[in-house]
Amino acid sequence: MAVSATKFTLTGTLPRLPSHPRRPTRTPSITMAVSVDPKTSTKLILRKSEEAFAAAKELMPGGVNSPVRAFKSVGGQPILIDSVKGCRMWDIDGNEYIDYVGSWGPAIIGHADDQVLAALGETMKKGTSFGAPCLLENTLAEMVISAVPSIEMVRFVNSGTEACMGALRLARAFTGNEKIIKFEGCYHGHADPFLVKAGSGVATLGLPDSPGVPKAATFETLTAPYNDFSAVEEIFKANKGEIAALFLEPVVGNSGFIPPKPEFLSFLRKITKENNTLLVFDEVMTGFRLSYGGAQEYFGITPDLTTLGKIIGGGLPVGAYGGRREIMQMVAPAGPMYQAGTLSGNPLAMTAGIQTLKRIKEPGTYQYLDKITGELVQGIVEAGKKAGHAICGGHIGGMFGFFFTEGPVHNFTDAKKSDADKFVRFFWGMLEEGVYLAPSQFEAGFTSLAHTSDDIKKTIAAAEKVFRQI
Ligand SMILES: *Cc1c(COP(=O)(O)O)cnc(C)c1O
């Protein structure tokens, strides 16, 4: 996953030295916790990863192509993956992990699924890209439209970032307004207007959160704390008739797992309607993840526009935005709002998406994900409490998270109360036990149809052990 507005701050402040119980303390400069000395660790040998990452750092900024992969929040260096299958990953040193990152969400049926691979093979025989319309686009479009309540027409792009950029331009084109509201701790890809650090004030004028983002790009971005009804009301009052769109993650996954308060989404639906502002659900993460129709189906709240990504690409690069027909008809070439893509609607990506959606549409998918994910979170939270740690957690469908604080966590400020050092120790402890969690406490976790009850039991047993040690 790409860096978010919040993650810029976090990586800058978090990496204190992880004090792993069985690992000698080292200087925080180059290779920290992960450079396991074979003499002190009985479990993980990461020599090849260390060498490869050292080389990578000379070749690519920070050694990675997306910042959170660099493990900066957990004070170490990443593990290079060699292969994945089902719910398992193997690193280049041969260590095996139960994976709860799932490529940051797409792997909902498990990695490298045989049927998906076979379908990809068939499509590939016909070519990898046409630069012209193909039947597969119709098929995936029909599947998305019939699944997601708000979507009557859809435009495929190549990433969630692109989807959010398109939806933003469309909302501005449709309403004729330029201001937007976003919530602190919500991530909508790395386009300039979304890279805004939320201030403490209610209607804080957006200040760019990354060098290189011009003030003009974020000038129209207003921010509010998530789940804060009155902050939203005040922004609408102070900017009457000027707000094009309100963007949000209907369940936050990019500052850890934070569900909306009861009535928060219906409140947003009501206030945006009253103000002729488009309500945009960024369902890049939650789409097909909480339920087949996403958060909007789960909560019964229909936005005007929806962005998708991750799962609908089945592990290949895809994004999409869609909504009511009258709005979508503004997109070129049907209408005047320009947006294009050389590889958009790519046959391989469409194929992986179609096969993935076919599988999760089968009855029982979300009951199963909800069951195993509930057991996982309950098991981890109970194990933590039993060992005397402050911990809270939650899940919906196959998406989950926990924080090292008593809670409740309703927004990013609450999330930041989580004990960062403890998370770092927990993360490395679990890794040594063969469990791969997101390398930041401000990321949601994901299960898949390939996780079995046995995998969940093993994970909880590992957590019990690690909680006693940290
Ligand atoms: C991952 C994500 C994005 C960005 O998608 P990319 O494919 O990484 O560009 C946008 N919004 C949300 C909610 C996400 O989780």
Short mmCIF file of C-alpha atoms and ligand atoms in Angstrom, two decimals:
data_model
loop_
_atom_site.label_atom_id
_atom_site.label_comp_id
_atom_site.label_asym_id
_atom_site.label_seq_id
_atom_site.Cartn_x
_atom_site.Cartn_y
_atom_site.Cartn_z
CA MET A 1 0.00 0.00 0.00
CA ALA A 2 1.19 3.46 -0.72
CA VAL A 3 2.07 5.94 1.97
CA SER A 4 -0.78 7.92 3.40
CA ALA A 5 -1.00 11.37 4.82
CA THR A 6 -0.90 9.82 8.24
CA LYS A 7 1.90 7.44 7.45
CA PHE A 8 4.30 10.23 6.58
CA THR A 9 4.08 11.45 10.16
CA LEU A 10 4.20 8.02 11.64
CA THR A 11 7.31 6.76 9.96
CA GLY A 12 8.98 9.97 11.00
CA THR A 13 8.23 9.59 14.68
CA LEU A 14 7.71 5.92 15.43
CA PRO A 15 10.89 4.01 14.78
CA ARG A 16 12.34 3.87 18.20
CA LEU A 17 14.54 0.93 18.84
CA PRO A 18 12.49 -2.22 19.09
CA SER A 19 13.55 -4.05 22.18
CA HIS A 20 13.01 -7.60 21.20
CA PRO A 21 13.64 -9.87 24.15
CA ARG A 22 15.87 -12.33 22.37
CA ARG A 23 17.66 -9.90 20.13
CA PRO A 24 20.69 -7.76 20.87
CA THR A 25 20.05 -4.04 20.68
CA ARG A 26 21.62 -2.42 17.68
CA THR A 27 22.06 1.06 16.35
CA PRO A 28 18.94 2.22 14.56
CA SER A 29 20.78 3.37 11.48
CA ILE A 30 20.81 0.60 8.91
CA THR A 31 19.55 -2.83 9.78
CA MET A 32 17.71 -2.92 13.01
CA ALA A 33 15.54 -5.54 14.55
CA VAL A 34 15.23 -7.78 11.56
CA SER A 35 18.93 -8.46 11.17
CA VAL A 36 18.60 -11.53 13.25
CA ASP A 37 21.80 -12.97 14.49
CA PRO A 38 21.49 -16.72 13.93
CA LYS A 39 23.14 -17.24 17.29
CA THR A 40 20.44 -15.33 19.15
CA SER A 41 17.37 -16.34 17.18
CA THR A 42 16.33 -19.92 16.95
CA LYS A 43 13.64 -19.32 14.40
CA LEU A 44 14.25 -16.75 11.72
CA ILE A 45 17.23 -16.61 9.48
CA LEU A 46 16.94 -13.68 7.12
CA ARG A 47 20.40 -13.46 5.61
CA LYS A 48 19.24 -13.41 1.97
CA SER A 49 16.58 -10.81 2.71
CA GLU A 50 19.20 -8.63 4.38
CA GLU A 51 21.56 -8.85 1.44
CA ALA A 52 18.85 -8.28 -1.14
CA PHE A 53 17.41 -5.33 0.75
CA ALA A 54 20.83 -3.74 1.10
CA ALA A 55 21.17 -4.01 -2.68
CA ALA A 56 17.60 -2.76 -3.21
CA LYS A 57 18.32 0.40 -1.24
CA GLU A 58 20.96 1.36 -3.79
CA LEU A 59 18.55 0.73 -6.65
CA MET A 60 15.21 2.10 -5.45
CA PRO A 61 14.39 4.86 -2.94
CA GLY A 62 14.24 3.20 0.46
CA GLY A 63 14.66 -0.15 -1.28
CA VAL A 64 10.94 -0.44 -2.05
CA ASN A 65 8.28 0.69 -4.48
CA SER A 66 5.68 1.55 -1.84
CA PRO A 67 6.80 3.04 1.50
CA VAL A 68 4.99 0.95 4.13
CA ARG A 69 6.68 -2.16 2.74
CA ALA A 70 9.99 -0.88 4.09
CA PHE A 71 9.01 -1.86 7.69
CA LYS A 72 9.96 1.61 8.98
CA SER A 73 7.15 1.63 11.55
CA VAL A 74 8.46 -1.56 13.10
CA GLY A 75 12.05 -0.46 13.04
CA GLY A 76 13.63 -3.04 10.83
CA GLN A 77 14.04 -4.07 7.27
CA PRO A 78 11.54 -5.97 5.18
CA ILE A 79 11.45 -9.62 4.30
CA LEU A 80 11.64 -10.33 0.60
CA ILE A 81 8.97 -12.74 -0.55
CA ASP A 82 9.70 -15.52 -2.97
CA SER A 83 6.26 -17.05 -3.42
CA VAL A 84 2.72 -17.17 -2.08
CA LYS A 85 -0.05 -19.77 -2.07
CA GLY A 86 -3.35 -19.83 -0.23
CA CYS A 87 -2.82 -18.06 3.09
CA ARG A 88 0.94 -18.78 3.13
CA MET A 89 3.99 -16.81 2.09
CA TRP A 90 7.58 -17.98 1.76
CA ASP A 91 10.50 -15.59 1.96
CA ILE A 92 13.73 -15.89 -0.03
CA ASP A 93 15.44 -17.52 2.96
CA GLY A 94 12.79 -20.25 2.99
CA ASN A 95 10.82 -19.13 6.07
CA GLU A 96 7.08 -19.78 5.96
CA TYR A 97 4.41 -17.41 7.27
CA ILE A 98 0.65 -17.35 7.72
CA ASP A 99 -0.20 -14.13 5.93
CA TYR A 100 -2.66 -11.54 7.30
CA VAL A 101 -1.76 -8.78 4.83
CA GLY A 102 -3.11 -10.51 1.72
CA SER A 103 -1.22 -8.14 -0.59
CA TRP A 104 -2.99 -5.36 1.38
CA GLY A 105 -6.45 -6.72 0.64
CA PRO A 106 -6.76 -8.24 -2.85
CA ALA A 107 -6.01 -11.85 -1.83
CA ILE A 108 -9.52 -12.55 -0.45
CA ILE A 109 -9.72 -16.06 -1.96
CA GLY A 110 -6.12 -16.80 -1.06
CA HIS A 111 -2.94 -16.22 -3.03
CA ALA A 112 -2.17 -17.78 -6.40
CA ASP A 113 -5.52 -19.54 -6.64
CA ASP A 114 -5.41 -22.40 -9.17
CA GLN A 115 -8.56 -21.31 -10.99
CA VAL A 116 -7.42 -17.70 -11.28
CA LEU A 117 -4.02 -18.81 -12.55
CA ALA A 118 -5.61 -21.13 -15.11
CA ALA A 119 -7.94 -18.39 -16.37
CA LEU A 120 -5.03 -15.97 -16.57
CA GLY A 121 -3.12 -18.53 -18.61
CA GLU A 122 -5.99 -18.81 -21.08
CA THR A 123 -6.34 -15.04 -21.41
CA MET A 124 -2.60 -14.61 -21.78
CA LYS A 125 -2.58 -16.88 -24.83
CA LYS A 126 -4.67 -14.21 -26.56
CA GLY A 127 -2.32 -11.43 -25.57
CA THR A 128 -1.60 -9.22 -22.57
CA SER A 129 -3.03 -5.88 -23.67
CA PHE A 130 -5.21 -4.77 -26.57
CA GLY A 131 -5.55 -1.00 -26.21
CA ALA A 132 -9.04 -1.56 -27.57
CA PRO A 133 -12.32 -2.67 -25.98
CA CYS A 134 -12.72 -6.35 -25.06
CA LEU A 135 -15.56 -8.57 -23.81
CA LEU A 136 -13.93 -9.12 -20.44
CA GLU A 137 -14.55 -5.45 -19.58
CA ASN A 138 -18.30 -5.92 -20.08
CA THR A 139 -18.27 -9.00 -17.87
CA LEU A 140 -16.47 -7.37 -14.93
CA ALA A 141 -18.49 -4.15 -15.33
CA GLU A 142 -21.75 -6.13 -15.14
CA MET A 143 -20.51 -7.97 -12.05
CA VAL A 144 -19.51 -4.75 -10.29
CA ILE A 145 -22.73 -2.94 -11.22
CA SER A 146 -24.95 -5.77 -10.04
CA ALA A 147 -23.01 -6.08 -6.79
CA VAL A 148 -22.50 -2.50 -5.60
CA PRO A 149 -25.76 -0.64 -4.84
CA SER A 150 -24.56 2.87 -5.83
CA ILE A 151 -22.95 1.87 -9.13
CA GLU A 152 -25.02 2.12 -12.32
CA MET A 153 -22.01 2.75 -14.56
CA VAL A 154 -18.34 2.14 -13.95
CA ARG A 155 -14.94 3.27 -15.30
CA PHE A 156 -11.97 0.95 -14.83
CA VAL A 157 -8.55 2.40 -14.07
CA ASN A 158 -5.27 0.87 -12.85
CA SER A 159 -5.13 1.63 -9.12
CA GLY A 160 -7.11 2.90 -6.17
CA THR A 161 -5.22 6.16 -6.39
CA GLU A 162 -6.42 6.68 -9.94
CA ALA A 163 -9.96 5.75 -8.95
CA CYS A 164 -10.02 8.43 -6.25
CA MET A 165 -8.47 11.02 -8.59
CA GLY A 166 -11.17 10.26 -11.15
CA ALA A 167 -13.99 10.40 -8.61
CA LEU A 168 -12.70 13.71 -7.27
CA ARG A 169 -12.52 15.31 -10.71
CA LEU A 170 -15.95 13.95 -11.52
CA ALA A 171 -17.51 15.30 -8.33
CA ARG A 172 -16.06 18.72 -9.06
CA ALA A 173 -17.20 18.57 -12.69
CA PHE A 174 -20.70 17.48 -11.73
CA THR A 175 -21.30 19.97 -8.91
CA GLY A 176 -19.28 22.87 -10.26
CA ASN A 177 -17.72 23.23 -6.81
CA GLU A 178 -14.10 22.70 -5.80
CA LYS A 179 -13.95 22.19 -2.05
CA ILE A 180 -13.91 18.69 -0.61
CA ILE A 181 -14.06 17.21 2.86
CA LYS A 182 -11.91 14.30 3.95
CA PHE A 183 -11.32 12.74 7.35
CA GLU A 184 -8.16 12.64 9.38
CA GLY A 185 -6.55 9.22 9.04
CA CYS A 186 -8.44 8.26 5.89
CA TYR A 187 -6.30 7.39 2.88
CA HIS A 188 -7.50 7.99 -0.64
CA GLY A 189 -4.36 7.28 -2.62
CA HIS A 190 -1.40 9.57 -3.20
CA ALA A 191 -2.89 12.23 -5.48
CA ASP A 192 -2.05 15.78 -4.35
CA PRO A 193 -5.49 16.94 -3.13
CA PHE A 194 -5.77 14.01 -0.71
CA LEU A 195 -2.32 14.38 0.89
CA VAL A 196 -3.52 16.63 3.64
CA LYS A 197 -2.63 16.41 7.27
CA ALA A 198 -5.67 17.21 9.34
CA GLY A 199 -5.22 20.06 11.76
CA SER A 200 -6.78 20.20 15.18
CA GLY A 201 -9.22 22.91 14.21
CA VAL A 202 -12.52 21.96 12.71
CA ALA A 203 -12.41 23.59 9.30
CA THR A 204 -8.65 23.66 9.08
CA LEU A 205 -7.39 24.77 5.73
CA GLY A 206 -5.53 21.87 4.21
CA LEU A 207 -1.76 22.04 4.44
CA PRO A 208 0.21 19.71 2.19
CA ASP A 209 1.56 16.72 4.02
CA SER A 210 4.40 15.98 1.63
CA PRO A 211 6.96 18.22 0.02
CA GLY A 212 6.17 18.60 -3.64
CA VAL A 213 2.46 18.99 -3.08
CA PRO A 214 1.65 22.63 -3.91
CA LYS A 215 -0.48 24.54 -1.43
CA ALA A 216 -2.90 25.23 -4.25
CA ALA A 217 -3.53 21.49 -4.65
CA THR A 218 -4.76 21.03 -1.09
CA PHE A 219 -6.20 24.50 -0.54
CA GLU A 220 -9.70 23.19 -1.21
CA THR A 221 -9.36 20.12 1.01
CA LEU A 222 -11.11 20.50 4.36
CA THR A 223 -10.55 17.94 7.09
CA ALA A 224 -12.46 16.69 10.10
CA PRO A 225 -11.86 13.96 12.68
CA TYR A 226 -13.56 10.67 11.76
CA ASN A 227 -16.84 9.98 13.57
CA ASP A 228 -17.14 13.66 14.56
CA PHE A 229 -20.69 14.78 13.72
CA SER A 230 -20.38 18.40 14.82
CA ALA A 231 -17.08 18.99 13.02
CA VAL A 232 -18.76 17.99 9.77
CA GLU A 233 -21.76 20.21 10.50
CA GLU A 234 -19.52 23.18 11.13
CA ILE A 235 -17.58 22.68 7.91
CA PHE A 236 -20.81 22.62 5.93
CA LYS A 237 -22.05 25.74 7.74
CA ALA A 238 -18.83 27.65 7.08
CA ASN A 239 -18.66 26.62 3.39
CA LYS A 240 -22.27 26.77 2.31
CA GLY A 241 -22.87 25.82 -1.31
CA GLU A 242 -19.16 25.30 -1.98
CA ILE A 243 -18.46 21.65 -1.25
CA ALA A 244 -18.26 19.28 -4.20
CA ALA A 245 -17.72 16.03 -2.34
CA LEU A 246 -17.27 14.36 0.98
CA PHE A 247 -14.81 11.46 0.74
CA LEU A 248 -14.44 8.78 3.35
CA GLU A 249 -13.52 5.20 4.04
CA PRO A 250 -16.90 3.88 5.28
CA VAL A 251 -14.87 1.66 7.61
CA VAL A 252 -11.38 3.03 8.14
CA GLY A 253 -8.55 0.65 7.37
CA ASN A 254 -5.73 3.10 6.86
CA SER A 255 -5.27 4.16 10.47
CA GLY A 256 -5.94 0.71 11.80
CA PHE A 257 -9.43 -0.78 11.82
CA ILE A 258 -11.96 1.91 12.85
CA PRO A 259 -15.66 1.33 12.21
CA PRO A 260 -18.11 4.23 11.89
CA LYS A 261 -20.24 5.08 14.94
CA PRO A 262 -23.87 4.04 14.60
CA GLU A 263 -25.68 6.70 12.54
CA PHE A 264 -22.46 8.34 11.33
CA LEU A 265 -22.90 7.15 7.75
CA SER A 266 -26.62 7.99 7.66
CA PHE A 267 -25.78 11.42 9.09
CA LEU A 268 -23.25 11.95 6.28
CA ARG A 269 -25.80 10.77 3.72
CA LYS A 270 -28.33 13.27 5.02
CA ILE A 271 -26.06 16.30 5.34
CA THR A 272 -24.45 15.81 1.92
CA LYS A 273 -27.87 15.52 0.28
CA GLU A 274 -29.07 18.69 2.00
CA ASN A 275 -26.00 20.55 0.73
CA ASN A 276 -25.91 19.16 -2.83
CA THR A 277 -22.56 17.62 -2.04
CA LEU A 278 -21.69 14.21 -3.48
CA LEU A 279 -21.07 11.50 -0.91
CA VAL A 280 -18.14 9.39 -2.06
CA PHE A 281 -17.42 6.06 -0.39
CA ASP A 282 -13.83 5.08 -0.95
CA GLU A 283 -14.36 1.32 -0.97
CA VAL A 284 -10.97 0.47 -2.44
CA MET A 285 -10.41 -1.59 0.71
CA THR A 286 -13.95 -2.34 1.94
CA GLY A 287 -15.48 -3.15 -1.46
CA PHE A 288 -16.19 -6.91 -1.71
CA ARG A 289 -14.37 -7.20 1.64
CA LEU A 290 -17.07 -6.53 4.28
CA SER A 291 -19.78 -8.05 2.13
CA TYR A 292 -20.23 -8.68 -1.60
CA GLY A 293 -21.78 -5.21 -2.05
CA GLY A 294 -19.18 -3.57 0.19
CA ALA A 295 -19.74 -1.26 3.15
CA GLN A 296 -22.69 0.41 1.43
CA GLU A 297 -24.56 -2.88 1.30
CA TYR A 298 -23.42 -3.85 4.80
CA PHE A 299 -24.65 -0.60 6.37
CA GLY A 300 -27.51 0.07 3.94
CA ILE A 301 -26.27 3.55 3.01
CA THR A 302 -25.96 4.37 -0.70
CA PRO A 303 -23.39 7.01 -1.67
CA ASP A 304 -23.39 8.98 -4.93
CA LEU A 305 -20.00 7.73 -6.08
CA THR A 306 -17.88 4.74 -5.10
CA THR A 307 -14.23 3.97 -5.67
CA LEU A 308 -12.95 0.41 -5.85
CA GLY A 309 -9.61 -1.35 -6.26
CA LYS A 310 -7.70 -4.16 -4.57
CA ILE A 311 -10.14 -7.13 -4.62
CA ILE A 312 -11.71 -6.30 -8.01
CA GLY A 313 -8.28 -6.82 -9.58
CA GLY A 314 -7.75 -10.20 -7.94
CA GLY A 315 -4.08 -9.34 -7.39
CA LEU A 316 -3.49 -7.49 -10.63
CA PRO A 317 -3.42 -3.69 -10.86
CA VAL A 318 -7.00 -2.37 -11.07
CA GLY A 319 -9.13 0.43 -9.74
CA ALA A 320 -12.61 1.64 -10.62
CA TYR A 321 -15.01 4.43 -9.92
CA GLY A 322 -18.72 4.40 -10.49
CA GLY A 323 -22.04 5.84 -9.48
CA ARG A 324 -25.36 7.07 -10.74
CA ARG A 325 -25.76 7.08 -14.51
CA GLU A 326 -26.39 10.86 -14.75
CA ILE A 327 -23.09 11.53 -12.96
CA MET A 328 -21.03 8.92 -14.82
CA GLN A 329 -22.31 10.19 -18.17
CA MET A 330 -20.06 13.22 -17.58
CA VAL A 331 -16.95 11.08 -18.04
CA ALA A 332 -15.22 11.25 -21.44
CA PRO A 333 -16.03 10.27 -24.10
CA ALA A 334 -19.71 10.24 -23.02
CA GLY A 335 -19.21 13.66 -21.45
CA PRO A 336 -16.68 16.45 -21.03
CA MET A 337 -14.71 15.27 -17.97
CA TYR A 338 -11.40 13.90 -19.21
CA GLN A 339 -9.85 10.75 -17.81
CA ALA A 340 -7.98 8.01 -19.68
CA GLY A 341 -5.60 5.05 -19.30
CA THR A 342 -3.33 3.13 -21.68
CA LEU A 343 -3.74 -0.15 -19.79
CA SER A 344 -7.20 0.46 -18.28
CA GLY A 345 -9.54 -2.49 -18.72
CA ASN A 346 -6.51 -4.67 -19.35
CA PRO A 347 -7.59 -8.27 -20.18
CA LEU A 348 -5.37 -9.90 -17.56
CA ALA A 349 -6.58 -7.64 -14.78
CA MET A 350 -10.20 -8.10 -15.87
CA THR A 351 -9.73 -11.88 -15.87
CA ALA A 352 -8.30 -12.01 -12.36
CA GLY A 353 -11.09 -9.72 -11.14
CA ILE A 354 -13.85 -11.78 -12.78
CA GLN A 355 -12.53 -15.07 -11.37
CA THR A 356 -12.12 -13.60 -7.89
CA LEU A 357 -15.62 -12.11 -7.79
CA LYS A 358 -17.09 -15.36 -9.12
CA ARG A 359 -15.59 -17.21 -6.17
CA ILE A 360 -16.61 -14.79 -3.44
CA LYS A 361 -20.12 -14.53 -4.84
CA GLU A 362 -20.68 -18.14 -3.84
CA PRO A 363 -22.92 -18.53 -0.78
CA GLY A 364 -21.22 -18.67 2.60
CA THR A 365 -18.19 -16.53 1.75
CA TYR A 366 -18.86 -13.68 4.14
CA GLN A 367 -20.27 -15.89 6.89
CA TYR A 368 -17.04 -17.84 6.76
CA LEU A 369 -14.79 -14.78 6.71
CA ASP A 370 -16.79 -13.21 9.54
CA LYS A 371 -16.54 -16.40 11.61
CA ILE A 372 -12.81 -17.01 11.31
CA THR A 373 -11.94 -13.32 11.58
CA GLY A 374 -14.12 -12.96 14.68
CA GLU A 375 -12.42 -15.95 16.26
CA LEU A 376 -9.01 -14.53 15.38
CA VAL A 377 -9.62 -11.09 16.87
CA GLN A 378 -11.37 -12.45 19.94
CA GLY A 379 -8.53 -14.91 20.47
CA ILE A 380 -5.83 -12.26 20.16
CA VAL A 381 -7.63 -9.74 22.38
CA GLU A 382 -8.33 -12.36 25.05
CA ALA A 383 -4.75 -13.59 24.95
CA GLY A 384 -3.50 -10.03 25.31
CA LYS A 385 -5.77 -9.27 28.24
CA LYS A 386 -4.90 -12.49 29.97
CA ALA A 387 -1.24 -11.52 29.80
CA GLY A 388 -2.09 -8.13 31.30
CA HIS A 389 -1.92 -5.92 28.21
CA ALA A 390 -4.28 -3.08 27.32
CA ILE A 391 -5.76 -4.13 24.00
CA CYS A 392 -8.92 -3.66 21.96
CA GLY A 393 -9.89 -4.91 18.53
CA GLY A 394 -12.64 -5.45 16.03
CA HIS A 395 -13.59 -6.89 12.67
CA ILE A 396 -16.22 -6.88 9.95
CA GLY A 397 -16.22 -9.69 7.43
CA GLY A 398 -12.60 -10.43 6.53
CA MET A 399 -11.17 -7.11 7.74
CA PHE A 400 -9.82 -6.63 11.26
CA GLY A 401 -7.53 -4.70 13.53
CA PHE A 402 -6.44 -4.24 17.10
CA PHE A 403 -4.80 -1.50 19.13
CA PHE A 404 -2.69 -1.64 22.27
CA THR A 405 -4.98 0.64 24.25
CA GLU A 406 -8.14 0.08 26.29
CA GLY A 407 -10.09 1.95 23.63
CA PRO A 408 -12.59 2.70 22.35
CA VAL A 409 -10.95 3.93 19.13
CA HIS A 410 -13.21 6.21 17.10
CA ASN A 411 -10.67 8.24 15.17
CA PHE A 412 -7.00 8.69 14.38
CA THR A 413 -6.27 10.57 17.60
CA ASP A 414 -7.63 7.62 19.61
CA ALA A 415 -5.62 5.22 17.44
CA LYS A 416 -2.41 7.06 18.22
CA LYS A 417 -2.87 6.20 21.92
CA SER A 418 -1.95 2.64 21.00
CA ASP A 419 1.38 1.59 22.53
CA ALA A 420 3.71 1.77 19.53
CA ASP A 421 6.66 0.07 21.24
CA LYS A 422 4.49 -2.83 22.32
CA PHE A 423 3.19 -3.24 18.80
CA VAL A 424 6.76 -3.42 17.51
CA ARG A 425 7.63 -6.17 19.99
CA PHE A 426 4.42 -8.01 19.21
CA PHE A 427 5.01 -7.74 15.45
CA TRP A 428 8.52 -9.23 15.61
CA GLY A 429 7.46 -11.87 18.09
CA MET A 430 4.65 -12.99 15.80
CA LEU A 431 6.95 -12.97 12.79
CA GLU A 432 9.31 -15.32 14.61
CA GLU A 433 6.32 -17.57 15.25
CA GLY A 434 5.55 -17.61 11.52
CA VAL A 435 2.74 -15.06 11.45
CA TYR A 436 3.03 -12.15 9.04
CA LEU A 437 1.03 -9.11 10.22
CA ALA A 438 0.98 -5.67 8.61
CA PRO A 439 4.23 -3.95 9.62
CA SER A 440 2.36 -0.99 11.13
CA GLN A 441 -0.29 -0.76 13.82
CA PHE A 442 -2.10 1.74 11.60
CA GLU A 443 -3.01 -0.82 8.95
CA ALA A 444 -5.99 -3.15 8.94
CA GLY A 445 -5.44 -6.89 8.62
CA PHE A 446 -7.14 -9.29 6.23
CA THR A 447 -8.18 -12.91 6.23
CA SER A 448 -9.07 -15.02 3.20
CA LEU A 449 -11.10 -18.05 2.24
CA ALA A 450 -7.82 -19.95 2.32
CA HIS A 451 -7.34 -19.39 6.08
CA THR A 452 -8.57 -22.44 7.99
CA SER A 453 -9.70 -22.73 11.59
CA ASP A 454 -6.42 -24.47 12.18
CA ASP A 455 -4.48 -21.45 10.86
CA ILE A 456 -6.48 -19.22 13.19
CA LYS A 457 -5.78 -21.52 16.16
CA LYS A 458 -2.06 -21.52 15.37
CA THR A 459 -2.09 -17.74 15.16
CA ILE A 460 -3.85 -17.37 18.51
CA ALA A 461 -1.45 -19.83 20.11
CA ALA A 462 1.45 -17.78 18.75
CA ALA A 463 -0.13 -14.60 20.14
CA GLU A 464 -0.54 -16.21 23.58
CA LYS A 465 3.14 -17.08 23.59
CA VAL A 466 4.29 -13.67 22.34
CA PHE A 467 2.03 -11.77 24.76
CA ARG A 468 3.67 -13.56 27.67
CA GLN A 469 7.11 -12.52 26.41
CA ILE A 470 6.58 -8.84 25.66
C1 LIG B 1 -5.26 1.08 -0.99
C2 LIG B 1 -6.19 2.23 -0.93
C3 LIG B 1 -6.17 3.27 -1.87
C4 LIG B 1 -5.09 3.37 -2.92
O1 LIG B 1 -5.09 2.33 -3.81
P1 LIG B 1 -3.74 2.02 -4.66
O2 LIG B 1 -4.14 0.90 -5.55
O3 LIG B 1 -2.69 1.67 -3.66
O4 LIG B 1 -3.42 3.27 -5.40
C5 LIG B 1 -7.13 4.24 -1.81
N1 LIG B 1 -8.09 4.21 -0.86
C6 LIG B 1 -8.15 3.23 0.06
C7 LIG B 1 -9.26 3.24 1.06
C8 LIG B 1 -7.19 2.23 0.08
O5 LIG B 1 -7.24 1.29 1.03
#
